[in-house]
PDB file of C-alpha atoms in Angstrom:
ATOM      1  CA  MET A 234       3.247 124.057-114.052  1.00  0.00           C
ATOM      2  CA  GLY A 235       3.981 121.204-116.409  1.00  0.00           C
ATOM      3  CA  ARG A 236       1.504 119.307-118.514  1.00  0.00           C
ATOM      4  CA  GLN A 237      -2.222 119.929-118.296  1.00  0.00           C
ATOM      5  CA  ASN A 238      -5.003 118.001-120.021  1.00  0.00           C
ATOM      6  CA  LEU A 239      -7.887 119.926-121.574  1.00  0.00           C
ATOM      7  CA  GLU A 240     -11.102 117.910-121.465  1.00  0.00           C
ATOM      8  CA  ILE A 241     -14.611 118.445-122.805  1.00  0.00           C
ATOM      9  CA  LYS A 242     -17.991 116.884-122.093  1.00  0.00           C
ATOM     10  CA  ALA A 243     -21.260 117.437-123.979  1.00  0.00           C
ATOM     11  CA  ASP A 244     -24.589 115.820-124.787  1.00  0.00           C
ATOM     12  CA  PHE A 245     -25.492 115.112-128.427  1.00  0.00           C
ATOM     13  CA  GLU A 246     -28.827 115.012-130.189  1.00  0.00           C
ATOM     14  CA  GLY A 247     -28.485 113.427-133.630  1.00  0.00           C
ATOM     15  CA  ILE A 248     -24.741 114.209-133.723  1.00  0.00           C
ATOM     16  CA  GLN A 249     -22.072 111.536-134.095  1.00  0.00           C
ATOM     17  CA  THR A 250     -18.844 113.528-133.624  1.00  0.00           C
ATOM     18  CA  LEU A 251     -17.643 116.993-132.719  1.00  0.00           C
ATOM     19  CA  GLU A 252     -14.314 117.980-134.253  1.00  0.00           C
ATOM     20  CA  CYS A 253     -11.877 120.865-133.991  1.00  0.00           C
ATOM     21  CA  SER A 254     -11.537 122.593-137.355  1.00  0.00           C
ATOM     22  CA  GLN A 255      -8.191 122.876-139.173  1.00  0.00           C
ATOM     23  CA  ASP A 256      -7.610 126.426-137.876  1.00  0.00           C
ATOM     24  CA  PHE A 257      -8.776 125.699-134.306  1.00  0.00           C
ATOM     25  CA  GLN A 258      -7.437 127.939-131.547  1.00  0.00           C
ATOM     26  CA  TRP A 259      -7.400 127.076-127.857  1.00  0.00           C
ATOM     27  CA  GLN A 260      -8.917 129.925-125.808  1.00  0.00           C
ATOM     28  CA  LEU A 261      -7.191 129.735-122.419  1.00  0.00           C
ATOM     29  CA  HIS A 262      -7.282 131.677-119.176  1.00  0.00           C
ATOM     30  CA  ILE A 263      -3.821 131.571-117.608  1.00  0.00           C
ATOM     31  CA  ARG A 264      -1.963 132.452-114.406  1.00  0.00           C
ATOM     32  CA  CYS A 265       1.721 133.206-113.852  1.00  0.00           C
ATOM     33  CA  THR A 266       3.190 130.526-111.573  1.00  0.00           C
ATOM     34  CA  HIS A 267       5.937 132.896-110.392  1.00  0.00           C
ATOM     35  CA  CYS A 268       3.703 135.566-108.811  1.00  0.00           C
ATOM     36  CA  GLY A 269       0.153 134.168-109.145  1.00  0.00           C
ATOM     37  CA  GLU A 270      -1.123 137.009-111.334  1.00  0.00           C
ATOM     38  CA  GLU A 271      -3.972 136.027-113.687  1.00  0.00           C
ATOM     39  CA  ALA A 272      -3.834 137.368-117.220  1.00  0.00           C
ATOM     40  CA  PRO A 273      -6.597 139.951-117.680  1.00  0.00           C
ATOM     41  CA  ASN A 274      -7.692 138.489-121.037  1.00  0.00           C
ATOM     42  CA  PRO A 275      -7.712 134.980-122.489  1.00  0.00           C
ATOM     43  CA  VAL A 276      -4.801 133.914-124.685  1.00  0.00           C
ATOM     44  CA  PHE A 277      -5.105 131.895-127.874  1.00  0.00           C
ATOM     45  CA  LEU A 278      -2.891 128.974-128.907  1.00  0.00           C
ATOM     46  CA  SER A 279      -2.757 127.333-132.309  1.00  0.00           C
ATOM     47  CA  GLN A 280      -0.588 124.599-133.822  1.00  0.00           C
ATOM     48  CA  ASP A 281      -0.052 126.935-136.777  1.00  0.00           C
ATOM     49  CA  GLU A 282       1.521 129.725-134.729  1.00  0.00           C
ATOM     50  CA  VAL A 283       5.023 129.155-133.426  1.00  0.00           C
ATOM     51  CA  VAL A 284       7.257 131.892-132.025  1.00  0.00           C
ATOM     52  CA  GLY A 285      10.843 131.950-130.847  1.00  0.00           C
ATOM     53  CA  VAL A 286      11.533 131.930-127.121  1.00  0.00           C
ATOM     54  CA  PRO A 287      13.667 135.002-126.274  1.00  0.00           C
ATOM     55  CA  GLY A 288      17.153 134.093-125.027  1.00  0.00           C
ATOM     56  CA  SER A 289      16.787 130.525-126.295  1.00  0.00           C
ATOM     57  CA  ARG A 290      17.072 128.508-129.467  1.00  0.00           C
ATOM     58  CA  GLY A 291      13.700 126.962-128.707  1.00  0.00           C
ATOM     59  CA  SER A 292      10.234 127.824-129.897  1.00  0.00           C
ATOM     60  CA  ALA A 293       6.755 127.814-128.376  1.00  0.00           C
ATOM     61  CA  HIS A 294       3.127 128.225-129.353  1.00  0.00           C
ATOM     62  CA  LEU A 295       2.871 131.137-126.897  1.00  0.00           C
ATOM     63  CA  VAL A 296       5.362 133.436-125.200  1.00  0.00           C
ATOM     64  CA  TYR A 297       3.813 135.568-122.466  1.00  0.00           C
ATOM     65  CA  ARG A 298       5.273 138.332-120.296  1.00  0.00           C
ATOM     66  CA  CYS A 299       3.523 138.699-116.937  1.00  0.00           C
ATOM     67  CA  LYS A 300       2.234 142.221-116.371  1.00  0.00           C
ATOM     68  CA  LEU A 301       3.052 142.089-112.635  1.00  0.00           C
ATOM     69  CA  CYS A 302       6.435 140.344-112.257  1.00  0.00           C
ATOM     70  CA  ARG A 303       7.583 140.925-115.871  1.00  0.00           C
ATOM     71  CA  ARG A 304       8.868 137.333-116.244  1.00  0.00           C
ATOM     72  CA  GLU A 305       8.592 135.659-119.627  1.00  0.00           C
ATOM     73  CA  SER A 306       6.977 132.248-119.753  1.00  0.00           C
ATOM     74  CA  ASN A 307       5.782 130.002-122.550  1.00  0.00           C
ATOM     75  CA  MET A 308       3.330 127.286-123.540  1.00  0.00           C
ATOM     76  CA  ASN A 309       3.387 124.471-126.073  1.00  0.00           C
ATOM     77  CA  ILE A 310       0.660 122.262-127.466  1.00  0.00           C
ATOM     78  CA  LEU A 311       1.934 118.711-126.966  1.00  0.00           C
ATOM     79  CA  SER A 312      -1.016 116.888-128.497  1.00  0.00           C
ATOM     80  CA  GLU A 313      -4.485 117.466-129.872  1.00  0.00           C
ATOM     81  CA  GLU A 314      -7.086 114.725-130.111  1.00  0.00           C
ATOM     82  CA  LYS A 315      -9.431 116.962-132.164  1.00  0.00           C
ATOM     83  CA  VAL A 316     -12.418 114.528-132.266  1.00  0.00           C
ATOM     84  CA  TYR A 317     -14.966 114.204-129.444  1.00  0.00           C
ATOM     85  CA  SER A 318     -17.159 111.127-129.813  1.00  0.00           C
ATOM     86  CA  HIS A 319     -18.169 110.049-126.286  1.00  0.00           C
ATOM     87  CA  PRO A 320     -21.198 112.183-125.380  1.00  0.00           C
ATOM     88  CA  GLY A 321     -21.884 112.467-121.679  1.00  0.00           C
ATOM     89  CA  ASP A 322     -18.290 111.657-120.682  1.00  0.00           C
ATOM     90  CA  PHE A 323     -15.241 113.857-120.291  1.00  0.00           C
ATOM     91  CA  GLN A 324     -12.717 113.204-123.037  1.00  0.00           C
ATOM     92  CA  ARG A 325      -9.256 114.690-123.450  1.00  0.00           C
ATOM     93  CA  MET A 326      -8.983 117.050-126.419  1.00  0.00           C
ATOM     94  CA  GLY A 327      -5.457 118.325-125.886  1.00  0.00           C
ATOM     95  CA  VAL A 328      -2.353 118.428-123.733  1.00  0.00           C
ATOM     96  CA  ILE A 329      -0.623 121.753-123.091  1.00  0.00           C
ATOM     97  CA  GLU A 330       2.740 122.217-121.394  1.00  0.00           C
ATOM     98  CA  GLY A 331       3.289 125.472-119.546  1.00  0.00           C
ATOM     99  CA  ARG A 332       6.643 126.765-118.374  1.00  0.00           C
ATOM    100  CA  GLY A 333       5.951 129.469-115.820  1.00  0.00           C
ATOM    101  CA  LEU A 334       2.233 129.443-116.673  1.00  0.00           C
ATOM    102  CA  GLU A 335      -0.749 127.374-115.651  1.00  0.00           C
ATOM    103  CA  ILE A 336      -4.157 127.155-117.265  1.00  0.00           C
ATOM    104  CA  THR A 337      -6.970 128.117-114.911  1.00  0.00           C
ATOM    105  CA  ARG A 338      -9.724 127.254-117.402  1.00  0.00           C
ATOM    106  CA  TRP A 339     -10.383 126.884-121.109  1.00  0.00           C
ATOM    107  CA  ALA A 340     -13.367 128.196-122.951  1.00  0.00           C
ATOM    108  CA  VAL A 341     -14.988 126.704-126.022  1.00  0.00           C
ATOM    109  CA  ALA A 342     -16.032 129.070-128.781  1.00  0.00           C
ATOM    110  CA  SER A 343     -16.072 128.757-132.531  1.00  0.00           C
ATOM    111  CA  GLY A 344     -13.791 126.549-134.575  1.00  0.00           C
ATOM    112  CA  PHE A 345     -15.737 123.295-134.401  1.00  0.00           C
ATOM    113  CA  THR A 346     -17.455 121.095-136.973  1.00  0.00           C
ATOM    114  CA  ALA A 347     -20.051 118.402-136.305  1.00  0.00           C
ATOM    115  CA  THR A 348     -20.981 115.228-138.156  1.00  0.00           C
ATOM    116  CA  ALA A 349     -24.453 113.705-138.208  1.00  0.00           C
ATOM    117  CA  GLU A 350     -26.105 110.991-140.279  1.00  0.00           C
ATOM    118  CA  GLY A 351     -25.534 112.076-143.889  1.00  0.00           C
ATOM    119  CA  ALA A 352     -24.596 115.648-142.948  1.00  0.00           C
ATOM    120  CA  HIS A 353     -21.608 117.753-141.945  1.00  0.00           C
ATOM    121  CA  PHE A 354     -21.999 121.083-140.127  1.00  0.00           C
ATOM    122  CA  GLU A 355     -19.266 123.727-140.464  1.00  0.00           C
ATOM    123  CA  GLU A 356     -18.657 126.646-138.101  1.00  0.00           C
ATOM    124  CA  VAL A 357     -20.280 125.183-134.992  1.00  0.00           C
ATOM    125  CA  ASP A 358     -20.111 127.895-132.311  1.00  0.00           C
ATOM    126  CA  LEU A 359     -20.261 126.597-128.739  1.00  0.00           C
ATOM    127  CA  SER A 360     -19.559 129.910-127.002  1.00  0.00           C
ATOM    128  CA  GLU A 361     -23.135 130.000-125.656  1.00  0.00           C
ATOM    129  CA  GLY A 362     -22.796 126.450-124.274  1.00  0.00           C
ATOM    130  CA  ASP A 363     -25.337 124.932-126.673  1.00  0.00           C
ATOM    131  CA  TRP A 364     -25.721 124.663-130.448  1.00  0.00           C
ATOM    132  CA  ALA A 365     -28.701 123.490-132.490  1.00  0.00           C
ATOM    133  CA  ASP A 366     -29.553 123.078-136.174  1.00  0.00           C
ATOM    134  CA  PHE A 367     -31.618 120.856-138.457  1.00  0.00           C
ATOM    135  CA  ASN A 368     -30.339 117.863-140.433  1.00  0.00           C
ATOM    136  CA  ASP A 369     -32.161 118.022-143.778  1.00  0.00           C
ATOM    137  CA  GLU A 370     -30.761 114.632-144.854  1.00  0.00           C
ATOM    138  CA  ALA A 371     -32.215 112.769-141.873  1.00  0.00           C
ATOM    139  CA  ASN A 372     -35.139 115.177-141.412  1.00  0.00           C
ATOM    140  CA  GLU A 373     -34.429 115.625-137.699  1.00  0.00           C
ATOM    141  CA  PRO A 374     -33.145 118.288-135.305  1.00  0.00           C
ATOM    142  CA  VAL A 375     -29.528 118.069-134.168  1.00  0.00           C
ATOM    143  CA  GLY A 376     -27.789 119.704-131.270  1.00  0.00           C
ATOM    144  CA  ILE A 377     -24.914 119.837-128.842  1.00  0.00           C
ATOM    145  CA  TYR A 378     -25.942 120.693-125.285  1.00  0.00           C
ATOM    146  CA  ASN A 379     -24.576 121.036-121.739  1.00  0.00           C
ATOM    147  CA  VAL A 380     -21.013 121.705-122.874  1.00  0.00           C
ATOM    148  CA  GLU A 381     -18.484 121.619-120.022  1.00  0.00           C
ATOM    149  CA  THR A 382     -14.714 121.902-120.015  1.00  0.00           C
ATOM    150  CA  ARG A 383     -12.109 121.199-117.382  1.00  0.00           C
ATOM    151  CA  VAL A 384      -8.366 121.334-116.902  1.00  0.00           C
ATOM    152  CA  VAL A 385      -6.714 118.366-115.172  1.00  0.00           C
TER     153      VAL A 385
END
């Protein structure tokens, strides 16, 4: 399929930035471009995990064998922007290159941190679409709402 941009959009309340943690994993729903079969479960990609591509001297962040056509395909993370700081607007968070695979959607889950005035929040889980807490330093509620992702 080539290169695909992964973008996120969210609204902030009292939050300045949303960041991917050091051990962040992309949770992706993929389709084989050879036969069109969608993988039954999401796959996970991480910069820290690199595997060899069978029959090649190359490597990839994911090697996947299609359950229907049995072809092996792979994906690589080309770039990660890791910091989202434009609430209300879509912003690119990563670029993934698929060879024989395309991303149909990406899901946000855990693996995020958030920064607010005088505070840092670890383990922000966006799997429900919203996240809320209280900033003791600023004595105000904080939250991340209306989280949307897209693949372009």
